[in-house]
Coordinates of C-alpha atoms in Angstrom, one line a residue:
M1 CA -5.3 16.4 5.6
K2 CA -8.1 17.1 3.2
V3 CA -8.2 20.5 1.6
V4 CA -11.2 21.7 -0.6
I5 CA -10.7 24.8 -2.7
V6 CA -13.8 26.7 -4.2
G7 CA -12.6 28.4 -7.4
G8 CA -9.5 28.1 -9.4
V9 CA -7.7 30.7 -11.5
A10 CA -5.2 33.0 -9.7
G11 CA -5.8 32.3 -5.9
G12 CA -7.2 28.8 -5.8
A13 CA -4.8 27.2 -8.4
T14 CA -1.8 28.8 -6.8
A15 CA -2.8 27.6 -3.2
A16 CA -3.5 24.0 -4.6
A17 CA 0.1 23.9 -6.3
R18 CA 1.8 25.2 -3.2
I19 CA 0.1 22.9 -0.9
R20 CA 1.2 20.0 -3.0
R21 CA 4.7 21.3 -3.0
L22 CA 4.8 21.5 0.7
D23 CA 2.6 18.4 1.6
E24 CA 2.9 15.4 -0.8
Q25 CA 0.1 13.6 1.3
A26 CA -2.7 16.1 1.4
E27 CA -5.8 15.4 -0.4
I28 CA -6.6 18.5 -2.6
I29 CA -9.9 19.0 -4.5
V30 CA -10.8 22.1 -6.4
F31 CA -14.3 22.9 -7.6
E32 CA -14.5 25.4 -10.4
R33 CA -17.8 26.5 -11.7
S34 CA -16.5 27.4 -15.3
G35 CA -14.8 24.9 -17.7
Y36 CA -11.3 26.3 -16.9
V37 CA -9.3 25.9 -13.8
S38 CA -6.2 28.0 -14.7
Y39 CA -6.4 30.7 -17.4
A40 CA -4.9 34.1 -18.2
N41 CA -7.7 36.3 -17.5
C42 CA -5.6 39.3 -18.2
G43 CA -5.1 38.0 -21.7
L44 CA -8.8 37.7 -22.6
P45 CA -9.3 41.0 -24.4
Y46 CA -6.4 40.2 -26.7
Y47 CA -8.0 37.1 -27.8
V48 CA -11.1 39.1 -28.9
G49 CA -8.7 41.3 -31.0
G50 CA -6.9 38.5 -32.6
V51 CA -3.5 39.3 -30.8
I52 CA -3.8 35.9 -29.2
G53 CA -4.9 33.6 -32.0
D54 CA -5.3 30.4 -30.3
P55 CA -7.8 30.1 -27.4
E56 CA -5.8 27.1 -25.9
E57 CA -2.9 29.7 -25.2
L58 CA -5.3 31.3 -22.7
T59 CA -5.3 28.1 -20.6
L60 CA -2.3 27.8 -18.2
Q61 CA -3.3 24.4 -16.9
T62 CA -6.0 21.9 -17.7
P63 CA -7.5 19.5 -15.0
E64 CA -5.6 16.7 -16.7
S65 CA -2.3 18.5 -16.7
F66 CA -2.9 19.8 -13.0
F67 CA -3.6 16.2 -11.9
Q68 CA -0.6 14.6 -13.7
R69 CA 1.8 17.1 -12.2
F70 CA 0.3 17.9 -8.8
R71 CA -2.1 15.1 -8.3
V72 CA -4.7 17.8 -7.4
C73 CA -8.4 16.7 -8.4
M74 CA -9.7 19.5 -10.5
K75 CA -13.5 19.3 -10.9
V76 CA -14.7 21.8 -13.7
H77 CA -18.3 22.7 -14.2
H78 CA -19.0 21.9 -10.4
E79 CA -20.5 24.7 -8.4
V80 CA -20.4 24.7 -4.5
T81 CA -23.8 25.7 -3.5
A82 CA -23.6 25.9 0.3
I83 CA -21.1 25.7 3.0
H84 CA -21.8 24.0 6.4
P85 CA -19.0 25.1 8.7
D86 CA -20.4 23.4 11.8
R87 CA -20.2 19.9 9.8
K88 CA -17.1 20.9 7.7
I89 CA -18.7 20.0 4.4
V90 CA -19.7 21.8 1.1
C91 CA -22.7 21.1 -1.0
V92 CA -21.9 20.6 -4.6
R93 CA -23.8 20.5 -8.0
N94 CA -22.4 19.0 -11.1
L95 CA -23.3 21.5 -13.8
E96 CA -23.2 18.9 -16.6
N97 CA -25.7 16.2 -15.1
G98 CA -27.4 17.9 -12.2
E99 CA -25.9 15.6 -9.7
E100 CA -25.7 17.0 -6.1
F101 CA -23.4 15.7 -3.4
E102 CA -21.5 16.7 -0.3
E103 CA -17.9 16.9 0.2
S104 CA -16.1 17.0 3.6
Y105 CA -13.1 19.2 4.4
D106 CA -10.4 19.8 7.0
K107 CA -9.4 23.1 5.5
L108 CA -11.5 25.1 3.1
I109 CA -10.2 27.9 0.8
L110 CA -12.6 30.3 -0.8
S111 CA -11.2 31.7 -4.1
P112 CA -14.5 32.8 -6.0
G113 CA -13.2 36.0 -7.4
A114 CA -15.4 38.8 -8.5
K115 CA -18.4 39.2 -10.9
P116 CA -19.0 41.8 -13.5
A117 CA -21.3 44.4 -12.0
R118 CA -24.5 44.2 -13.7
P119 CA -26.7 47.3 -12.9
R120 CA -30.5 46.8 -12.8
L121 CA -31.2 48.6 -16.0
A122 CA -33.8 48.0 -18.6
G123 CA -32.4 45.7 -21.4
V124 CA -29.7 44.1 -19.3
G125 CA -29.6 40.4 -20.5
M126 CA -30.2 40.9 -24.3
D127 CA -28.0 38.9 -26.6
K128 CA -26.2 41.8 -28.0
L129 CA -25.0 42.8 -24.6
F130 CA -21.9 41.2 -23.1
T131 CA -19.6 41.1 -20.1
L132 CA -16.0 39.9 -20.0
R133 CA -14.8 37.9 -16.9
T134 CA -14.3 34.2 -17.9
V135 CA -12.9 32.4 -20.9
E136 CA -16.5 31.4 -21.9
D137 CA -17.4 35.1 -21.9
T138 CA -14.5 35.8 -24.3
L139 CA -15.4 32.8 -26.6
R140 CA -19.0 34.2 -26.7
I141 CA -17.8 37.8 -27.6
K142 CA -15.4 36.3 -30.3
E143 CA -18.0 34.2 -31.8
Y144 CA -20.6 37.1 -32.0
V145 CA -17.9 39.2 -33.7
N146 CA -16.9 36.5 -36.2
Q147 CA -20.6 35.5 -37.1
N148 CA -22.1 39.1 -37.2
H149 CA -19.2 41.4 -38.1
P150 CA -20.4 44.3 -36.1
R151 CA -19.3 47.7 -37.1
S152 CA -19.6 49.5 -33.8
V153 CA -19.6 48.8 -30.2
V154 CA -20.2 50.8 -26.9
L155 CA -18.2 50.1 -23.9
A156 CA -20.0 51.1 -20.8
G157 CA -16.9 51.6 -18.4
G158 CA -13.6 53.0 -18.8
G159 CA -11.3 50.7 -16.5
F160 CA -8.8 48.1 -17.6
I161 CA -11.3 45.8 -19.4
G162 CA -12.9 48.7 -21.1
L163 CA -9.6 50.3 -22.4
E164 CA -8.2 46.9 -23.5
L165 CA -11.2 46.0 -25.3
A166 CA -11.5 49.4 -27.0
E167 CA -8.0 49.0 -28.2
N168 CA -8.7 45.4 -29.6
F169 CA -12.1 46.2 -31.3
R170 CA -10.3 49.3 -33.0
E171 CA -7.7 46.9 -34.3
L172 CA -10.6 45.0 -35.8
G173 CA -11.9 48.1 -37.6
M174 CA -14.8 48.8 -35.4
E175 CA -16.2 52.3 -34.4
V176 CA -15.7 52.4 -30.5
T177 CA -17.3 54.7 -27.9
I178 CA -16.5 54.5 -24.2
V179 CA -19.4 55.9 -22.0
Q180 CA -19.3 56.3 -18.2
R181 CA -20.4 58.6 -15.6
P182 CA -16.9 59.7 -14.2
K183 CA -15.3 62.3 -16.3
Q184 CA -12.0 60.3 -16.6
L185 CA -10.9 56.9 -17.6
M186 CA -8.8 54.8 -15.3
N187 CA -9.7 55.9 -11.6
P188 CA -6.3 54.8 -10.3
F189 CA -4.9 57.8 -12.1
D190 CA -5.4 61.5 -11.2
A191 CA -7.6 63.4 -13.7
D192 CA -4.6 65.4 -14.9
M193 CA -2.6 62.3 -15.7
A194 CA -5.7 60.6 -17.2
S195 CA -5.7 63.4 -19.8
F196 CA -2.7 61.8 -21.5
I197 CA -4.5 58.4 -21.8
H198 CA -7.7 60.3 -23.1
N199 CA -5.5 61.9 -25.7
E200 CA -4.1 58.6 -26.8
M201 CA -7.5 57.1 -27.2
R202 CA -8.9 59.9 -29.2
R203 CA -5.7 59.7 -31.5
H204 CA -6.6 56.2 -32.4
G205 CA -10.3 57.1 -33.1
V206 CA -12.0 56.1 -29.8
K207 CA -14.9 58.4 -29.0
L208 CA -15.1 59.2 -25.3
A209 CA -18.5 60.1 -23.7
L210 CA -17.3 60.9 -20.2
G211 CA -19.8 62.2 -17.6
Y212 CA -22.8 60.5 -19.0
T213 CA -25.0 58.1 -17.1
V214 CA -26.4 54.9 -18.9
E215 CA -30.0 54.4 -18.1
G216 CA -30.8 51.2 -20.1
F217 CA -30.7 49.4 -23.3
E218 CA -33.1 48.9 -26.2
E219 CA -32.8 46.5 -29.1
E220 CA -33.9 48.0 -32.4
G221 CA -33.5 47.2 -36.0
G222 CA -30.7 44.6 -35.4
G223 CA -28.6 46.9 -33.0
V224 CA -28.7 48.4 -29.6
N225 CA -29.6 51.8 -28.3
V226 CA -27.6 52.8 -25.2
L227 CA -30.0 55.2 -23.4
L228 CA -28.3 58.1 -21.6
K229 CA -29.7 60.3 -19.0
G230 CA -30.5 63.7 -20.5
E231 CA -29.0 63.0 -23.8
R232 CA -29.8 61.3 -27.1
S233 CA -29.1 57.5 -27.2
L234 CA -26.0 56.0 -28.5
R235 CA -26.5 53.5 -31.3
A236 CA -24.2 50.4 -31.7
D237 CA -24.2 46.9 -33.1
M238 CA -23.2 45.5 -29.6
V239 CA -22.5 46.5 -26.1
V240 CA -20.0 45.4 -23.4
L241 CA -20.7 46.2 -19.9
A242 CA -17.2 46.9 -18.3
I243 CA -18.3 49.1 -15.3
G244 CA -16.4 47.1 -12.7
V245 CA -16.8 44.0 -10.6
V246 CA -18.1 43.1 -7.3
P247 CA -17.1 40.2 -4.8
D248 CA -18.8 37.1 -5.7
T249 CA -19.6 36.2 -2.0
A250 CA -23.0 34.8 -1.6
L251 CA -21.7 31.5 -0.3
A252 CA -19.8 33.3 2.3
K253 CA -22.6 35.3 3.3
E254 CA -25.0 32.4 3.6
A255 CA -22.1 30.4 5.7
G256 CA -22.0 33.3 8.2
L257 CA -18.6 34.8 7.4
E258 CA -18.0 38.3 8.4
L259 CA -18.2 40.5 5.3
G260 CA -16.7 44.0 4.6
I261 CA -16.7 46.4 1.8
K262 CA -19.2 45.8 -0.8
G263 CA -19.9 42.4 0.7
S264 CA -16.2 41.2 0.5
I265 CA -14.8 38.6 2.8
V266 CA -13.0 39.8 5.8
V267 CA -9.7 38.1 6.6
N268 CA -6.6 38.8 8.8
E269 CA -3.1 38.9 7.7
R270 CA -2.9 35.1 7.5
M271 CA -5.8 35.2 5.0
E272 CA -8.1 33.5 7.7
T273 CA -11.8 34.2 7.7
S274 CA -14.0 34.7 10.8
I275 CA -14.6 31.0 11.0
P276 CA -11.9 28.5 11.9
D277 CA -10.3 26.5 9.1
I278 CA -11.8 28.5 6.4
Y279 CA -9.4 30.8 4.3
A280 CA -10.2 33.1 1.4
A281 CA -8.1 35.0 -1.4
G282 CA -8.3 36.9 -4.4
D283 CA -10.8 39.6 -5.6
A284 CA -13.4 38.4 -3.2
V285 CA -11.4 39.5 -0.1
Q286 CA -11.1 42.8 1.7
V287 CA -7.3 43.7 2.2
K288 CA -5.4 46.6 3.8
H289 CA -4.0 49.3 1.6
Y290 CA -0.2 49.2 2.1
V291 CA 0.3 52.8 2.3
T292 CA -2.8 54.0 4.5
G293 CA -3.4 50.7 6.4
E294 CA -7.2 51.3 5.5
D295 CA -9.5 48.4 4.2
A296 CA -9.5 48.3 0.5
L297 CA -10.8 46.2 -2.4
I298 CA -8.0 45.7 -5.0
S299 CA -8.8 43.3 -7.8
L300 CA -5.5 42.3 -9.4
A301 CA -3.9 39.0 -10.4
G302 CA -0.6 39.7 -8.4
P303 CA -2.2 40.1 -5.0
A304 CA -4.5 37.2 -5.7
N305 CA -1.4 34.9 -6.5
K306 CA 0.5 36.0 -3.3
Q307 CA -2.5 35.3 -1.1
G308 CA -3.0 31.7 -2.4
R309 CA 0.7 31.1 -1.5
I310 CA 0.2 32.5 2.0
I311 CA -2.9 30.4 2.6
A312 CA -1.0 27.3 1.4
D313 CA 1.9 28.0 3.8
N314 CA -0.4 28.6 6.7
I315 CA -2.3 25.4 6.0
C316 CA 0.8 23.6 5.9
G317 CA 2.0 24.8 9.2
G318 CA 3.8 28.0 8.4
D319 CA 3.1 31.5 9.6
S320 CA 3.0 33.6 6.3
R321 CA 1.2 37.0 6.4
Y322 CA 0.0 39.4 3.7
A323 CA 1.5 42.8 4.2
G324 CA -1.3 44.6 2.2
S325 CA -1.7 45.8 -1.6
L326 CA -0.3 48.7 -3.2
G327 CA -2.4 48.3 -6.4
S328 CA 0.5 48.5 -8.7
S329 CA -0.8 48.2 -12.3
V330 CA 0.3 48.7 -16.0
I331 CA -1.8 48.9 -19.1
K332 CA -1.1 49.0 -22.7
V333 CA -3.1 51.9 -24.3
F334 CA -2.4 51.5 -28.1
D335 CA 1.1 52.9 -28.5
M336 CA 1.3 54.2 -25.0
T337 CA 1.9 52.6 -21.6
A338 CA 0.1 53.9 -18.5
A339 CA 1.2 52.6 -14.9
S340 CA 0.4 53.6 -11.4
T341 CA 1.2 52.4 -7.9
G342 CA 0.2 53.4 -4.4
L343 CA -2.1 56.3 -3.9
S344 CA -3.1 59.1 -6.4
E345 CA -2.9 62.5 -5.3
S346 CA -6.7 62.7 -5.1
N347 CA -6.9 59.4 -3.1
A348 CA -4.0 60.6 -0.8
K349 CA -6.0 63.8 0.2
K350 CA -9.2 61.6 0.6
A351 CA -7.4 59.6 3.2
G352 CA -6.6 62.7 5.1
L353 CA -2.8 63.0 4.0
D354 CA -1.2 66.2 3.3
A355 CA 0.3 65.4 0.1
D356 CA 2.5 67.2 -2.6
T357 CA 3.6 66.1 -6.0
V358 CA 6.4 66.6 -8.6
I359 CA 5.5 66.3 -12.4
L360 CA 8.4 65.8 -14.8
S361 CA 8.7 64.8 -18.3
P362 CA 12.1 63.0 -18.7
M363 CA 13.2 61.1 -21.9
S364 CA 12.9 57.1 -21.8
H365 CA 16.7 56.9 -22.6
A366 CA 19.5 59.2 -23.2
G367 CA 18.6 62.1 -25.4
Y368 CA 21.6 61.7 -27.8
Y369 CA 20.8 58.0 -28.6
P370 CA 18.1 57.7 -31.2
G371 CA 14.5 56.8 -30.6
G372 CA 14.0 58.3 -27.1
R373 CA 10.4 59.1 -26.2
V374 CA 9.1 61.6 -23.4
M375 CA 7.3 60.1 -20.5
T376 CA 5.3 62.1 -17.9
M377 CA 5.8 61.1 -14.2
K378 CA 3.7 62.3 -11.2
V379 CA 5.1 61.3 -7.9
V380 CA 3.0 61.8 -4.7
F381 CA 4.7 62.2 -1.3
E382 CA 3.7 63.4 2.2
K383 CA 4.7 67.1 2.8
E384 CA 5.9 66.9 6.4
T385 CA 7.5 63.5 6.3
Y386 CA 8.4 63.3 2.6
R387 CA 7.1 59.7 2.8
L388 CA 6.8 58.3 -0.7
L389 CA 3.0 57.6 -1.2
G390 CA 2.5 56.8 -4.8
A391 CA 3.4 57.4 -8.6
Q392 CA 1.8 57.5 -12.0
I393 CA 3.7 57.4 -15.4
V394 CA 2.4 57.7 -18.9
G395 CA 4.8 57.3 -21.9
Y396 CA 5.9 54.9 -24.6
E397 CA 9.1 53.1 -23.4
G398 CA 10.5 52.3 -19.9
V399 CA 7.4 53.1 -18.0
D400 CA 6.9 49.6 -16.7
K401 CA 10.5 49.4 -15.1
R402 CA 10.2 52.9 -13.5
I403 CA 6.9 52.1 -11.9
D404 CA 8.2 48.8 -10.5
V405 CA 11.2 50.8 -8.9
L406 CA 8.8 53.3 -7.3
A407 CA 6.8 50.5 -6.1
T408 CA 9.6 48.8 -4.4
A409 CA 10.8 52.2 -2.7
I410 CA 7.2 52.6 -1.4
C411 CA 7.3 48.9 0.0
A412 CA 10.5 49.7 1.6
G413 CA 9.0 52.7 3.3
W414 CA 11.3 55.1 1.9
Q415 CA 11.1 58.8 1.8
A416 CA 10.9 60.2 -1.6
V417 CA 14.1 62.2 -1.3
R418 CA 16.0 58.8 -1.3
L419 CA 15.0 58.2 -5.0
K420 CA 18.0 60.4 -5.8
D421 CA 20.4 57.8 -4.1
L422 CA 19.3 54.8 -6.1
D423 CA 22.0 53.1 -8.2
L424 CA 20.1 52.3 -11.4
A425 CA 21.5 50.7 -14.5
Y426 CA 22.4 52.9 -17.3
A427 CA 23.3 52.6 -20.8
P428 CA 22.2 55.0 -23.6
P429 CA 19.7 52.7 -25.2
Y430 CA 17.9 52.1 -22.0
S431 CA 18.2 55.0 -19.7
S432 CA 20.1 58.2 -18.8
A433 CA 23.0 58.8 -16.3
K434 CA 20.3 60.5 -14.3
D435 CA 17.4 58.1 -14.5
P436 CA 13.8 59.6 -14.6
V437 CA 13.4 58.0 -11.0
N438 CA 16.5 59.9 -9.9
M439 CA 15.3 63.0 -11.4
A440 CA 12.1 62.8 -9.4
G441 CA 14.3 62.4 -6.2
F442 CA 16.3 65.4 -7.2
L443 CA 13.3 67.5 -7.6
I444 CA 11.9 66.5 -4.1
D445 CA 15.2 66.8 -2.6
N446 CA 15.4 70.5 -3.9
I447 CA 11.9 71.2 -2.5
C448 CA 13.0 69.6 0.9
R449 CA 16.1 71.9 1.1
G450 CA 14.0 75.0 0.1
V451 CA 16.0 75.2 -3.2
L452 CA 12.8 74.8 -5.1
K453 CA 9.3 76.3 -4.6
Q454 CA 6.5 75.1 -6.9
W455 CA 3.2 76.1 -8.1
H456 CA 0.6 73.8 -9.7
L457 CA -2.0 74.0 -12.3
K458 CA -4.9 73.9 -9.6
E459 CA -3.4 77.3 -8.6
L460 CA -3.5 79.1 -11.9
D461 CA -7.1 80.5 -11.8
S462 CA -6.1 82.2 -8.3
L463 CA -3.0 83.9 -9.6
P464 CA -3.6 87.7 -9.6
Q465 CA -4.0 89.3 -13.0
D466 CA -3.6 92.9 -11.6
G467 CA 0.3 93.1 -11.9
S468 CA 0.9 92.4 -8.3
V469 CA 2.9 89.3 -9.3
T470 CA 4.9 88.6 -12.4
L471 CA 3.9 85.9 -14.7
L472 CA 6.8 84.7 -16.8
D473 CA 7.2 82.2 -19.5
V474 CA 10.9 81.5 -20.3
R475 CA 10.6 79.5 -23.4
T476 CA 11.9 80.6 -26.8
A477 CA 10.0 83.3 -28.7
G478 CA 9.0 80.7 -31.2
E479 CA 7.5 78.3 -28.7
Y480 CA 5.7 81.1 -26.8
G481 CA 4.1 82.2 -30.2
R482 CA 2.7 78.7 -30.8
G483 CA 0.8 78.9 -27.7
H484 CA 1.0 80.3 -24.2
I485 CA -1.1 81.2 -21.1
D486 CA -2.7 84.5 -21.1
G487 CA -1.1 86.9 -18.8
F488 CA 2.4 85.4 -19.0
R489 CA 5.1 87.6 -20.7
N490 CA 8.0 86.1 -22.5
I491 CA 11.6 86.3 -21.7
P492 CA 13.7 83.3 -22.8
V493 CA 15.9 81.7 -20.0
D494 CA 19.1 82.4 -22.1
E495 CA 18.2 86.1 -22.0
L496 CA 17.0 86.4 -18.5
R497 CA 20.2 87.6 -16.7
E498 CA 20.6 90.5 -19.1
R499 CA 16.8 91.5 -18.7
L500 CA 16.5 91.3 -15.1
A501 CA 15.8 94.9 -15.0
E502 CA 12.3 94.2 -16.7
I503 CA 11.1 92.2 -13.8
E504 CA 10.2 94.4 -10.8
K505 CA 11.8 93.5 -7.5
G506 CA 9.4 92.7 -4.5
R507 CA 6.9 90.8 -6.5
K508 CA 6.6 87.0 -6.6
V509 CA 7.5 85.5 -9.9
Y510 CA 5.5 82.5 -11.2
V511 CA 7.5 80.8 -14.0
I512 CA 6.7 78.4 -16.7
C513 CA 8.6 76.7 -19.5
Q514 CA 7.9 73.4 -21.8
S515 CA 8.7 70.7 -19.5
G516 CA 9.9 72.4 -16.1
L517 CA 13.7 72.2 -16.6
R518 CA 14.3 75.7 -18.2
S519 CA 11.8 77.3 -15.7
Y520 CA 13.8 75.7 -12.8
I521 CA 17.0 77.2 -14.2
A522 CA 15.1 80.6 -14.4
V523 CA 14.1 80.3 -10.9
R524 CA 17.5 79.6 -9.6
I525 CA 18.7 82.8 -11.5
L526 CA 15.9 84.9 -10.1
E527 CA 16.5 83.5 -6.6
G528 CA 20.2 84.3 -6.9
N529 CA 19.3 88.0 -7.8
G530 CA 16.9 88.6 -4.9
Y531 CA 13.6 87.5 -6.2
E532 CA 11.0 85.1 -4.9
A533 CA 10.3 82.7 -7.8
Y534 CA 8.1 79.6 -8.2
N535 CA 8.4 76.9 -10.8
F536 CA 5.3 75.5 -12.6
S537 CA 5.2 71.7 -11.9
G538 CA 4.9 69.9 -15.3
G539 CA 5.6 72.6 -17.9
Y540 CA 3.5 74.1 -20.6
R541 CA 3.3 70.5 -22.4
F542 CA 1.5 69.2 -19.3
Y543 CA -0.7 72.2 -19.0
E544 CA -1.7 72.1 -22.6
A545 CA -2.6 68.3 -22.4
V546 CA -4.8 68.7 -19.4
V547 CA -6.5 72.0 -20.3
N548 CA -7.4 70.7 -23.7
D549 CA -8.7 67.5 -22.4
R550 CA -10.8 69.3 -19.9
C551 CA -12.1 71.5 -22.6
L552 CA -13.1 68.6 -24.8
I553 CA -14.9 66.9 -21.9
E554 CA -16.8 70.1 -20.9
R555 CA -17.8 70.9 -24.4
A556 CA -19.1 67.4 -25.0
T557 CA -21.0 67.7 -21.7
A558 CA -22.5 71.0 -22.5
C559 CA -23.2 70.6 -26.3
G560 CA -24.1 66.9 -26.6
M561 CA -22.7 63.7 -28.0
D562 CA -21.8 65.4 -31.5
R563 CA -19.1 67.4 -29.8
M564 CA -17.5 64.7 -27.8
S565 CA -14.6 64.3 -30.3
S566 CA -14.2 67.9 -31.6
S567 CA -11.0 69.8 -31.1
C568 CA -10.9 72.4 -28.4
E569 CA -11.1 75.9 -30.0

């Protein structure tokens, strides 16, 4: 059996190694357009910033090491220019000497990945404008920084690459501005949870120009002017386009393979394309979202590796199937960690699901043990069935392990109430006896049992201010004095039982505290004394972070670029 693989890195290299482990006699040839067959593309921004000092550390395998261990022929700087399924051959060009030749195959694997989106804007292509996708891209950026010592950079795009580059450029002492059309960074997160990411970026001196449209680039006086629609241009010494990626599927289209979202390759559960004996994996393929079952594009290394393994199993006579992608991800944002899995609240509603959420602010470990830090968790579930749909967490410690637990529960098809039953490891330096994941389960179980009724930030503006309902803040007088929501009166929770006469019966009571815990206790006191009470999901801490962030974004949009980092007054 002869297997030809187009593209290395996650999907292609994984498939090649797995085929060899399953079939010692197979002939395996990999054609890779770049000079690297297996590299840590997720580590590229950290080489730019110097966290990873040696570029060789980015290379997981070389053509020589791959051949020595697996007897796989890795041909770098070789571009496949055409596929002819009828003859089962590919046309190849050697990029080093221009030689062109044909290679036959019994099985063909396409792992071309995705390419950076390059909008058709004036100035795209200038030497001070970069993209980041390959090792070669990284080396170009690093060389430019080392030789020219730029003091400022504009990053067009606020996804994974944009945020990681922002941190690394700031560590180099550069002025960094992120500009993009959406009014939030990191689209896998809901806008309210993204507020915490925004605040962390601003805290480290990154300027955020959110809600602005880039119209082009002009080179002037040794720098670049980033032209913005309806706004003065941004000036920088260099620009990196990080506005996303698109599937690199020109070959597949020309070969007649069925294509899907944004030109991605359509595959079945066995990762087979529409043409027999051709498989595809990685960022170039359309998959099913694990929660909704709908078609999706999810460009992450984990799914690509799994898909490569599945292809190898099936080529070698097995019957492996890809169950779909959750989109689980985690990112370092300076001192903070942000992670998500499954559906956000907004995406759940776009998918037609009747979703609800709980928001809580637990400590990363036992409060009495030194060094604990608060994290913010948002867990999304379906109202009627309580099916767990997704989660987002931002914090400083323990974020990654909690998101992985939640991802596992989603994959298991759990109802969200079952989170309370998980038997999770506990010791004071690492967690609490009631782990944050358990706490989310307790909250959802209380909602399911009717013990807890919530109100959310989106309902604030619709709350009556005419006295027909009671708005109650149960924090201490000192906390209330440092900031509160207009219209909310203060009765500290520990005084509530003695002051119930101050709250008129027959009116709904909307309660808030700092994190949601004291207000829940207040709600139970009120319910136990004949009131109908609702607890604010997230607490004043959550409210303040979200509202201040929205204020900053709106003021920057209304008042211009000079206001984009101002405090909200």
